[in-house]
Tab-separated table of C-alpha atoms and ligand atoms in Angstrom:
chain	number	residue	atom	x	y	z
A	1	MET	CA	-174.490	-3.650	-95.149
A	2	ASP	CA	-175.956	-1.514	-97.737
A	3	GLY	CA	-173.845	1.611	-97.915
A	4	GLY	CA	-174.127	1.918	-94.246
A	5	LEU	CA	-171.231	2.399	-91.690
A	6	SER	CA	-170.198	-0.281	-89.536
A	7	LEU	CA	-167.104	-1.285	-87.503
A	8	SER	CA	-163.885	-2.247	-89.126
A	9	GLN	CA	-160.718	-2.442	-87.105
A	10	ARG	CA	-158.425	-4.488	-89.413
A	11	CYS	CA	-159.786	-2.984	-92.597
A	12	GLU	CA	-158.664	0.602	-91.701
A	13	GLY	CA	-155.365	-0.559	-90.231
A	14	ALA	CA	-156.513	1.091	-86.992
A	15	LYS	CA	-155.228	-0.313	-83.567
A	16	PRO	CA	-157.564	-2.715	-81.621
A	17	PRO	CA	-159.713	-1.118	-79.005
A	18	SER	CA	-158.378	-1.106	-75.690
A	19	LEU	CA	-161.585	-2.358	-74.056
A	20	THR	CA	-160.897	-6.101	-73.775
A	21	THR	CA	-162.024	-8.849	-71.624
A	22	PRO	CA	-159.378	-10.714	-69.449
A	23	SER	CA	-160.183	-14.037	-71.057
A	24	ASP	CA	-159.813	-12.954	-74.675
A	25	PRO	CA	-157.721	-9.881	-75.126
A	26	GLY	CA	-158.776	-8.027	-78.390
A	27	LYS	CA	-162.351	-8.937	-78.202
A	28	ILE	CA	-165.030	-6.722	-76.731
A	29	GLU	CA	-167.685	-8.516	-74.957
A	30	GLY	CA	-171.037	-8.739	-76.736
A	31	MET	CA	-169.836	-7.665	-79.991
A	32	SER	CA	-169.442	-9.733	-83.059
A	33	GLU	CA	-166.064	-10.776	-84.171
A	34	ARG	CA	-166.997	-10.013	-87.801
A	35	ILE	CA	-164.934	-7.581	-89.693
A	36	ILE	CA	-166.938	-5.414	-92.218
A	37	PRO	CA	-165.521	-2.894	-94.659
A	38	LEU	CA	-166.614	0.850	-93.452
A	39	LEU	CA	-168.221	1.421	-96.735
A	40	ASP	CA	-169.877	-0.922	-99.263
A	41	GLN	CA	-168.349	0.392	-102.422
A	42	ARG	CA	-170.647	-1.564	-104.488
A	43	HIS	CA	-173.333	0.831	-103.943
A	44	GLN	CA	-171.422	3.963	-105.018
A	45	GLY	CA	-171.939	4.405	-108.734
A	46	LEU	CA	-171.096	7.371	-111.129
A	47	ALA	CA	-173.770	8.265	-113.420
A	48	MET	CA	-172.844	7.959	-117.102
A	49	LYS	CA	-173.802	10.744	-119.576
A	50	ILE	CA	-174.240	10.237	-123.341
A	51	PRO	CA	-171.968	12.774	-125.040
A	52	THR	CA	-173.321	14.859	-127.757
A	53	ALA	CA	-170.054	15.322	-129.591
A	54	PRO	CA	-168.908	12.235	-131.577
A	55	LEU	CA	-165.985	10.179	-130.682
A	56	PRO	CA	-162.716	10.202	-132.784
A	57	GLY	CA	-162.639	7.466	-135.532
A	58	GLU	CA	-162.277	3.733	-135.040
A	59	GLY	CA	-158.850	2.792	-133.276
A	60	LEU	CA	-158.161	6.121	-131.961
A	61	LEU	CA	-159.598	5.997	-128.637
A	62	ARG	CA	-156.937	6.875	-125.959
A	63	ASP	CA	-157.206	7.880	-122.391
A	64	GLN	CA	-155.283	10.690	-120.849
A	65	LEU	CA	-152.184	8.822	-120.586
A	66	HIS	CA	-152.471	7.930	-124.274
A	67	ARG	CA	-153.379	4.014	-123.264
A	68	PRO	CA	-155.584	2.344	-125.640
A	69	LEU	CA	-158.662	0.221	-124.610
A	70	ARG	CA	-157.872	-3.451	-125.590
A	71	ASP	CA	-158.918	-5.974	-122.714
A	72	LEU	CA	-162.286	-6.282	-121.140
A	73	ARG	CA	-162.710	-8.046	-117.849
A	74	ILE	CA	-166.172	-9.389	-117.133
A	75	SER	CA	-167.085	-10.572	-113.691
A	76	VAL	CA	-170.042	-12.848	-113.975
A	77	THR	CA	-170.811	-13.389	-110.301
A	78	ASP	CA	-169.683	-12.023	-106.724
A	79	ARG	CA	-169.730	-15.492	-105.277
A	80	CYS	CA	-166.958	-17.813	-104.623
A	81	ASN	CA	-166.590	-21.391	-103.029
A	82	PHE	CA	-163.108	-20.440	-101.650
A	83	ARG	CA	-162.374	-18.023	-99.056
A	84	CYS	CA	-158.606	-17.107	-99.650
A	85	ASN	CA	-157.802	-14.857	-96.933
A	86	TYR	CA	-155.946	-12.314	-99.238
A	87	CYS	CA	-159.257	-12.055	-101.396
A	88	MET	CA	-162.376	-13.137	-99.545
A	89	PRO	CA	-161.465	-13.530	-95.883
A	90	LYS	CA	-164.125	-15.635	-94.053
A	91	GLU	CA	-164.504	-12.965	-91.157
A	92	VAL	CA	-166.145	-10.675	-93.857
A	93	PHE	CA	-167.557	-13.025	-96.372
A	94	ASP	CA	-169.405	-15.273	-93.794
A	95	SER	CA	-172.842	-16.773	-94.058
A	96	GLN	CA	-174.409	-13.337	-93.343
A	97	TYR	CA	-172.625	-11.580	-96.132
A	98	THR	CA	-175.162	-10.045	-98.668
A	99	TYR	CA	-174.267	-11.050	-102.279
A	100	LEU	CA	-175.949	-9.127	-104.987
A	101	PRO	CA	-179.420	-10.193	-105.873
A	102	HIS	CA	-179.838	-12.068	-109.023
A	103	GLY	CA	-182.014	-9.226	-110.823
A	104	ASP	CA	-179.102	-6.907	-110.162
A	105	LEU	CA	-176.738	-9.032	-112.248
A	106	LEU	CA	-176.229	-8.325	-115.848
A	107	SER	CA	-177.888	-10.955	-118.008
A	108	PHE	CA	-176.077	-13.064	-120.598
A	109	GLU	CA	-177.864	-10.866	-123.414
A	110	GLU	CA	-176.629	-7.609	-121.559
A	111	ILE	CA	-173.257	-8.884	-121.195
A	112	THR	CA	-172.865	-9.816	-124.889
A	113	ARG	CA	-174.154	-6.567	-125.838
A	114	VAL	CA	-171.750	-4.566	-123.936
A	115	ALA	CA	-168.945	-6.675	-125.084
A	116	ARG	CA	-170.050	-6.022	-128.754
A	117	VAL	CA	-169.925	-2.305	-128.034
A	118	PHE	CA	-166.534	-2.642	-126.383
A	119	VAL	CA	-165.297	-4.476	-129.543
A	120	GLY	CA	-166.287	-1.499	-131.544
A	121	LEU	CA	-164.116	0.647	-129.211
A	122	GLY	CA	-160.975	-1.568	-129.838
A	123	VAL	CA	-161.179	-4.343	-127.293
A	124	ARG	CA	-159.729	-7.576	-128.583
A	125	LYS	CA	-159.513	-9.668	-125.407
A	126	LEU	CA	-162.466	-10.732	-123.105
A	127	ARG	CA	-161.900	-12.438	-119.815
A	128	LEU	CA	-164.548	-13.939	-117.677
A	129	THR	CA	-163.939	-13.686	-113.932
A	130	GLY	CA	-165.551	-13.159	-110.676
A	131	GLY	CA	-165.920	-14.456	-107.895
A	132	GLU	CA	-165.896	-17.775	-109.353
A	133	PRO	CA	-167.094	-17.640	-112.779
A	134	LEU	CA	-167.965	-21.353	-113.002
A	135	LEU	CA	-170.554	-20.873	-110.351
A	136	ARG	CA	-172.664	-18.734	-112.607
A	137	LYS	CA	-175.247	-21.211	-113.945
A	138	ASN	CA	-175.280	-21.887	-117.754
A	139	LEU	CA	-172.010	-20.007	-118.414
A	140	GLU	CA	-171.651	-22.102	-121.505
A	141	VAL	CA	-174.492	-20.147	-122.823
A	142	LEU	CA	-172.553	-16.894	-122.372
A	143	ILE	CA	-169.266	-18.245	-123.686
A	144	GLY	CA	-171.139	-19.358	-126.952
A	145	GLN	CA	-172.305	-15.914	-127.284
A	146	LEU	CA	-169.201	-14.151	-126.804
A	147	ALA	CA	-167.255	-16.528	-128.880
A	148	ALA	CA	-169.508	-15.657	-131.810
A	149	LEU	CA	-168.395	-11.977	-131.693
A	150	ARG	CA	-166.163	-10.535	-134.349
A	151	THR	CA	-163.856	-7.724	-134.576
A	152	PRO	CA	-164.609	-5.058	-137.302
A	153	ASP	CA	-162.261	-6.938	-139.664
A	154	GLY	CA	-163.939	-10.162	-138.905
A	155	GLN	CA	-161.504	-11.815	-136.506
A	156	PRO	CA	-162.584	-13.950	-133.572
A	157	LEU	CA	-161.724	-12.446	-130.140
A	158	ASP	CA	-159.107	-13.677	-127.556
A	159	LEU	CA	-161.720	-15.386	-125.149
A	160	THR	CA	-160.399	-16.625	-121.793
A	161	LEU	CA	-161.507	-17.191	-118.328
A	162	THR	CA	-160.042	-17.165	-114.794
A	163	THR	CA	-161.112	-19.837	-112.267
A	164	ASN	CA	-160.095	-21.511	-109.084
A	165	GLY	CA	-160.411	-24.859	-110.949
A	166	SER	CA	-162.635	-26.287	-108.420
A	167	LEU	CA	-165.262	-27.123	-111.113
A	168	LEU	CA	-163.131	-27.372	-114.071
A	169	LYS	CA	-163.019	-31.192	-114.107
A	170	ARG	CA	-166.878	-31.407	-114.621
A	171	LYS	CA	-166.882	-28.379	-117.027
A	172	ALA	CA	-163.924	-28.175	-119.220
A	173	GLN	CA	-165.214	-30.259	-122.058
A	174	ASP	CA	-168.554	-28.089	-122.310
A	175	LEU	CA	-166.673	-24.785	-122.010
A	176	ARG	CA	-164.255	-25.786	-124.906
A	177	ARG	CA	-167.361	-26.888	-127.069
A	178	ALA	CA	-168.936	-23.790	-126.358
A	179	GLY	CA	-165.852	-21.790	-127.756
A	180	LEU	CA	-163.715	-20.952	-125.015
A	181	GLN	CA	-159.948	-21.115	-126.200
A	182	ARG	CA	-158.062	-20.966	-123.083
A	183	VAL	CA	-158.187	-20.787	-119.062
A	184	THR	CA	-156.085	-19.446	-116.256
A	185	VAL	CA	-156.201	-21.611	-113.143
A	186	SER	CA	-155.502	-19.937	-109.889
A	187	LEU	CA	-153.468	-22.427	-107.661
A	188	ASP	CA	-151.432	-21.132	-104.538
A	189	GLY	CA	-149.751	-24.232	-103.629
A	190	ILE	CA	-149.048	-27.971	-104.477
A	191	ASP	CA	-148.629	-29.122	-101.043
A	192	ASP	CA	-152.208	-30.300	-99.978
A	193	ALA	CA	-151.885	-28.872	-96.317
A	194	VAL	CA	-150.875	-25.438	-97.557
A	195	PHE	CA	-153.258	-25.313	-100.244
A	196	ARG	CA	-156.333	-26.313	-97.950
A	197	ALA	CA	-155.130	-23.651	-95.583
A	198	MET	CA	-154.972	-21.059	-98.274
A	199	ASN	CA	-158.430	-21.629	-99.844
A	200	ASP	CA	-159.752	-21.859	-96.250
A	201	VAL	CA	-162.378	-24.409	-97.118
A	202	ASP	CA	-160.355	-27.367	-96.887
A	203	PHE	CA	-160.428	-27.928	-100.709
A	204	PRO	CA	-158.073	-30.564	-101.764
A	205	VAL	CA	-155.295	-29.763	-104.274
A	206	SER	CA	-155.856	-33.189	-106.039
A	207	ASP	CA	-159.154	-31.913	-107.272
A	208	VAL	CA	-157.732	-28.662	-108.797
A	209	LEU	CA	-155.086	-30.706	-110.530
A	210	GLU	CA	-157.623	-32.888	-111.999
A	211	GLY	CA	-159.532	-29.867	-113.168
A	212	ILE	CA	-156.183	-28.645	-115.019
A	213	ALA	CA	-155.744	-32.250	-116.524
A	214	ALA	CA	-159.417	-32.004	-117.787
A	215	ALA	CA	-158.639	-28.592	-119.221
A	216	ARG	CA	-155.680	-29.909	-121.016
A	217	ASP	CA	-157.593	-32.955	-122.359
A	218	ALA	CA	-160.291	-30.431	-123.717
A	219	GLY	CA	-157.657	-28.833	-125.617
A	220	LEU	CA	-158.083	-25.445	-123.729
A	221	GLY	CA	-154.879	-23.459	-123.896
A	222	LEU	CA	-153.206	-25.321	-126.882
A	223	ASP	CA	-150.727	-23.156	-128.821
A	224	ALA	CA	-150.109	-23.179	-132.422
A	225	HIS	CA	-147.124	-25.477	-131.764
A	226	GLY	CA	-149.290	-28.196	-130.064
A	227	ARG	CA	-148.153	-27.018	-126.596
A	228	PHE	CA	-150.189	-25.742	-123.533
A	229	SER	CA	-148.537	-22.613	-123.307
A	230	HIS	CA	-151.849	-20.781	-123.072
A	231	LEU	CA	-152.963	-22.985	-120.244
A	232	LYS	CA	-151.966	-20.783	-117.502
A	233	ILE	CA	-151.466	-21.291	-113.829
A	234	ASN	CA	-151.547	-18.258	-111.482
A	235	MET	CA	-149.928	-18.334	-107.886
A	236	VAL	CA	-150.489	-15.478	-105.550
A	237	VAL	CA	-147.261	-15.320	-103.384
A	238	LYS	CA	-147.653	-14.159	-99.780
A	239	ARG	CA	-144.261	-14.070	-97.982
A	240	THR	CA	-145.777	-15.464	-94.719
A	241	THR	CA	-147.865	-18.295	-96.149
A	242	ASN	CA	-146.759	-20.026	-99.431
A	243	LEU	CA	-143.187	-18.754	-100.072
A	244	ASP	CA	-142.202	-22.452	-99.697
A	245	GLN	CA	-144.544	-23.469	-102.505
A	246	ILE	CA	-142.535	-21.494	-105.356
A	247	LEU	CA	-140.016	-24.251	-106.044
A	248	PRO	CA	-142.343	-27.377	-105.674
A	249	MET	CA	-144.899	-25.532	-108.088
A	250	ALA	CA	-142.007	-24.874	-110.580
A	251	ARG	CA	-140.976	-28.509	-110.286
A	252	HIS	CA	-144.633	-29.615	-110.825
A	253	PHE	CA	-145.226	-27.803	-114.043
A	254	HIS	CA	-141.930	-27.695	-115.388
A	255	GLY	CA	-141.839	-29.728	-118.601
A	256	SER	CA	-145.850	-29.676	-119.053
A	257	GLY	CA	-145.528	-26.700	-121.415
A	258	MET	CA	-148.117	-24.722	-119.206
A	259	THR	CA	-147.135	-21.458	-118.174
A	260	LEU	CA	-146.829	-20.912	-114.324
A	261	ARG	CA	-146.955	-17.245	-113.074
A	262	PHE	CA	-146.176	-15.840	-109.785
A	263	ILE	CA	-148.475	-12.748	-108.755
A	264	GLU	CA	-147.267	-10.245	-106.015
A	265	TYR	CA	-149.909	-10.079	-103.310
A	266	MET	CA	-151.722	-6.766	-103.928
A	267	ASP	CA	-153.610	-4.139	-101.555
A	268	VAL	CA	-156.866	-4.718	-103.395
A	269	GLY	CA	-160.066	-4.083	-101.537
A	270	THR	CA	-160.140	-3.125	-97.804
A	271	THR	CA	-160.737	-6.513	-96.193
A	272	ASN	CA	-157.628	-8.669	-96.399
A	273	GLY	CA	-155.451	-6.755	-94.013
A	274	TRP	CA	-152.691	-6.250	-96.649
A	275	ARG	CA	-149.210	-5.234	-95.347
A	276	MET	CA	-145.997	-4.576	-97.397
A	277	ASP	CA	-144.245	-7.071	-95.395
A	278	ASP	CA	-146.258	-9.886	-96.953
A	279	VAL	CA	-145.320	-9.020	-100.509
A	280	LEU	CA	-142.648	-11.140	-101.821
A	281	PRO	CA	-140.992	-9.083	-104.797
A	282	SER	CA	-140.989	-10.810	-108.091
A	283	ALA	CA	-137.148	-10.288	-108.403
A	284	GLU	CA	-136.978	-12.449	-105.235
A	285	VAL	CA	-139.108	-15.160	-107.016
A	286	ILE	CA	-136.892	-15.204	-109.872
A	287	ARG	CA	-133.838	-15.499	-107.931
A	288	LEU	CA	-135.056	-18.386	-106.060
A	289	LEU	CA	-136.199	-20.122	-109.169
A	290	GLN	CA	-132.651	-19.675	-110.741
A	291	THR	CA	-131.327	-21.496	-107.802
A	292	GLU	CA	-132.526	-24.569	-109.495
A	293	PHE	CA	-133.729	-23.804	-113.118
A	294	PRO	CA	-131.626	-21.819	-115.669
A	295	LEU	CA	-134.033	-19.126	-116.810
A	296	VAL	CA	-133.837	-16.683	-119.958
A	297	ALA	CA	-135.884	-13.438	-120.213
A	298	LEU	CA	-138.349	-13.437	-123.023
A	299	GLU	CA	-140.018	-10.687	-124.802
A	300	PRO	CA	-143.531	-9.767	-123.859
A	301	SER	CA	-145.972	-11.612	-126.271
A	302	ALA	CA	-148.507	-8.767	-126.439
A	303	PRO	CA	-148.381	-4.965	-125.657
A	304	GLY	CA	-149.856	-4.230	-122.256
A	305	GLU	CA	-149.070	-7.791	-121.088
A	306	THR	CA	-149.083	-7.883	-117.332
A	307	ALA	CA	-146.586	-10.676	-116.816
A	308	GLN	CA	-142.825	-10.531	-117.353
A	309	ARG	CA	-141.929	-13.757	-119.117
A	310	TRP	CA	-139.090	-16.219	-118.417
A	311	GLY	CA	-138.314	-19.375	-120.420
A	312	TYR	CA	-136.616	-22.425	-119.165
A	313	ALA	CA	-133.286	-22.902	-120.787
A	314	ASN	CA	-131.634	-25.795	-122.160
A	315	ALA	CA	-128.210	-27.037	-121.889
A	316	LEU	CA	-127.023	-24.292	-124.383
A	317	GLY	CA	-128.612	-21.600	-122.287
A	318	ARG	CA	-131.569	-20.977	-124.935
A	319	HIS	CA	-135.264	-21.047	-124.120
A	320	ASP	CA	-136.472	-24.639	-124.887
A	321	PRO	CA	-140.414	-24.037	-125.419
A	322	ALA	CA	-141.017	-27.637	-124.688
A	323	LEU	CA	-140.054	-27.221	-121.245
A	324	GLY	CA	-142.296	-24.138	-120.821
A	325	GLU	CA	-142.053	-20.622	-119.227
A	326	VAL	CA	-142.852	-18.983	-116.116
A	327	GLY	CA	-143.954	-15.343	-115.530
A	328	VAL	CA	-144.004	-12.879	-112.712
A	329	ILE	CA	-146.683	-10.323	-112.272
A	330	SER	CA	-145.149	-7.527	-110.175
A	331	SER	CA	-147.959	-5.107	-109.763
A	332	VAL	CA	-146.590	-3.803	-106.525
A	333	THR	CA	-142.843	-3.573	-106.930
A	334	GLN	CA	-142.925	-2.880	-110.749
A	335	ALA	CA	-146.311	-1.161	-111.339
A	336	PHE	CA	-147.418	-1.292	-114.911
A	337	CYS	CA	-150.167	1.296	-115.151
A	338	HIS	CA	-148.428	3.067	-117.883
A	339	ASP	CA	-149.283	-0.040	-120.213
A	340	CYS	CA	-152.894	-0.717	-118.538
A	341	ASN	CA	-155.412	-1.281	-121.562
A	342	ARG	CA	-157.879	-2.943	-119.318
A	343	ALA	CA	-161.531	-2.092	-118.359
A	344	ARG	CA	-163.596	-4.066	-115.900
A	345	LEU	CA	-167.361	-4.722	-115.898
A	346	SER	CA	-168.631	-5.756	-112.407
A	347	THR	CA	-171.222	-8.395	-111.999
A	348	GLU	CA	-174.059	-5.690	-111.813
A	349	GLY	CA	-172.737	-3.653	-114.700
A	350	LYS	CA	-170.548	-1.053	-113.388
A	351	LEU	CA	-167.579	-0.047	-115.399
A	352	TYR	CA	-164.419	0.259	-113.576
A	353	LEU	CA	-161.141	1.478	-115.261
A	354	CYS	CA	-158.668	0.325	-112.387
A	355	LEU	CA	-158.492	-2.597	-110.009
A	356	PHE	CA	-157.880	-0.053	-107.116
A	357	ALA	CA	-160.757	2.022	-107.947
A	358	GLY	CA	-163.334	3.213	-105.264
A	359	GLN	CA	-166.123	3.908	-107.699
A	360	GLY	CA	-167.599	2.513	-110.917
A	361	HIS	CA	-169.623	4.077	-113.754
A	362	ASP	CA	-173.128	2.963	-113.989
A	363	LEU	CA	-173.468	1.358	-117.277
A	364	ARG	CA	-176.462	-0.813	-116.303
A	365	ASP	CA	-178.415	2.208	-116.068
A	366	LEU	CA	-177.890	3.229	-119.489
A	367	LEU	CA	-178.322	-0.321	-120.641
A	368	ARG	CA	-181.789	-0.767	-118.974
A	369	ASN	CA	-183.072	2.761	-120.136
A	370	GLN	CA	-183.009	2.193	-123.708
A	371	ALA	CA	-179.643	3.714	-124.741
A	372	THR	CA	-178.861	2.819	-128.186
A	373	ASP	CA	-175.494	0.840	-129.210
A	374	GLU	CA	-174.078	4.022	-130.388
A	375	GLN	CA	-175.171	5.970	-127.384
A	376	LEU	CA	-173.581	3.334	-125.079
A	377	LYS	CA	-170.225	3.495	-127.345
A	378	ALA	CA	-170.077	7.197	-126.969
A	379	ALA	CA	-170.601	6.984	-123.318
A	380	ILE	CA	-168.027	4.384	-122.546
A	381	GLY	CA	-165.617	6.101	-125.114
A	382	GLN	CA	-166.054	9.354	-123.093
A	383	VAL	CA	-165.336	7.685	-119.672
A	384	TRP	CA	-162.205	5.875	-121.363
A	385	GLN	CA	-160.863	9.191	-122.807
A	386	GLN	CA	-161.329	10.880	-119.342
A	387	ARG	CA	-159.197	8.185	-117.472
A	388	ASP	CA	-156.076	9.202	-115.907
A	389	ASP	CA	-155.693	6.792	-112.994
A	390	ARG	CA	-152.611	4.912	-112.042
A	391	TYR	CA	-152.898	3.727	-108.706
A	392	SER	CA	-150.142	1.086	-108.562
A	393	GLU	CA	-147.683	3.757	-109.766
A	394	LEU	CA	-148.551	6.384	-106.943
A	395	ARG	CA	-148.919	3.605	-104.242
A	396	GLY	CA	-146.164	4.861	-102.143
A	397	ARG	CA	-147.711	8.366	-102.149
A	398	HIS	CA	-151.125	7.112	-100.683
A	399	THR	CA	-151.555	7.688	-97.012
A	400	PRO	CA	-152.533	4.495	-95.053
A	401	GLY	CA	-155.480	4.709	-92.575
A	402	PRO	CA	-159.063	6.177	-92.805
A	403	ALA	CA	-158.023	8.814	-95.450
A	404	ALA	CA	-156.671	6.232	-97.784
A	405	PRO	CA	-158.556	5.794	-101.203
A	406	ARG	CA	-161.318	3.345	-100.914
A	407	ARG	CA	-160.939	0.369	-103.108
A	408	VAL	CA	-163.768	-2.167	-104.354
A	409	GLU	CA	-163.043	-5.814	-103.370
A	410	MET	CA	-161.548	-8.161	-105.949
A	411	SER	CA	-164.266	-10.571	-105.618
A	412	TYR	CA	-166.700	-8.237	-106.803
A	413	ILE	CA	-164.862	-6.260	-109.664
A	414	GLY	CA	-163.224	-9.487	-110.813
A	415	GLY	CA	-159.556	-10.312	-110.918
B	501	SAM	N1	-162.210	-17.136	-108.557
B	501	SAM	C1	-161.350	-17.050	-109.813
B	501	SAM	C2	-159.896	-17.396	-109.428
B	501	SAM	O1	-159.803	-18.052	-108.455
B	501	SAM	O2	-159.153	-17.232	-110.347
B	501	SAM	C3	-161.628	-15.570	-110.363
B	501	SAM	C4	-161.459	-14.588	-109.466
B	501	SAM	S1	-160.135	-14.135	-108.631
B	501	SAM	C5	-160.530	-12.686	-107.735
B	501	SAM	C6	-158.866	-13.919	-109.792
B	501	SAM	C7	-157.550	-13.742	-109.421
B	501	SAM	O3	-157.182	-12.790	-108.453
B	501	SAM	C8	-157.074	-15.077	-108.599
B	501	SAM	O4	-155.739	-15.480	-109.425
B	501	SAM	C9	-156.599	-14.584	-107.374
B	501	SAM	O5	-155.629	-15.384	-106.868
B	501	SAM	C10	-156.139	-13.093	-107.583
B	501	SAM	N2	-156.138	-12.428	-106.473
B	501	SAM	C11	-157.227	-12.182	-105.466
B	501	SAM	N3	-156.861	-11.418	-104.630
B	501	SAM	C12	-155.514	-11.003	-104.881
B	501	SAM	C13	-154.554	-10.323	-104.146
B	501	SAM	N4	-154.680	-9.651	-102.935
B	501	SAM	N5	-153.386	-10.053	-104.720
B	501	SAM	C14	-153.056	-10.636	-105.810
B	501	SAM	N6	-153.917	-11.300	-106.550
B	501	SAM	C15	-155.300	-11.751	-105.919
């Protein structure tokens, strides 16, 4: 599917063809049922130029909407062992799907070099993602290299990783030893049948729960008060699929000290058949939680934080940190583009400034063509300064259908 055109009905929101066989309406005789995006966005790269004018001084880098650059998400693989239908639906990501060849991937040394340059531009937080990052061989080596990076004033970075938890039981100790501080585990339900259906590979929920326990035992996510508030559990809510898991998930993690967060189902990529009807607004999630748990609103813990925080309250109506907190990430109903301080590095070194972007900037080309660190810094800085995207805030204005903006898949760009 290298950049070529192929058939996609679901992806384009078009009606199914009228040519049907009587035995199976909707299917065309002799045609594969596989659904492929019309255009493979991975192969669309924007050339990066090395500017001649110097960048403004340290700490002053701002984009067109005055947003600083603070957070870099690094995708280390485009492969995943789950097939969640909102992210990597089986019909597209099947046995014939072509993943990026290994030689295209950034090496650990290249990733670390890029991260160091980003730190020089103001980045203070690094998140490893994918695909499923724990599928990348020897990931601990990369974590060790990233953990050794320092800010210009000698501080370590906030280093974290997002995982589906399937390999965490085996890897938690090694990750911690390598220097990882915390993890976010994606978990879309606590009921085994619901969870198996959502990951669509029949993966049992008990294995992920064991992974979370292993992360806690390894000390991942421990905060300064000896609680696990930095061990985060993320649940994507699809109204038609796992709404009934919200309260059971809250009951399960209540009192654990871990932070459970509910994410609105987003229209990332073009393969998940997203519909607004499937989005459960965060306000409804909070209303539902309040039927059982008294909650109090909490201040954001950092500028640009994606989640709105709520604390479990005690009998006096005050937040009791021992009970933990919940969060909601309302990227659809309360877009937070104005606060977005994130850049994303795809598995093969393209720089994306928005989760909903159609094209990335080809950083790998500069990296592999002898650009110096100063040149990389200037080129990245220039791209950031020109940034003016705010897809989610403009979502309602985008026309659905073939003319809609093209978006990369989340499994490729990283969550
Ligand atoms: N495999 C890792 C994991 O499961 O956490 C990292 C990659 S995954 C793409 C990162 C996060 O994106 C997961 O929490 C996943 O649930 C979330 N995600 C994927 N597609 C989404 C969508 N359409 N809407 C909201 N969140 C989504």
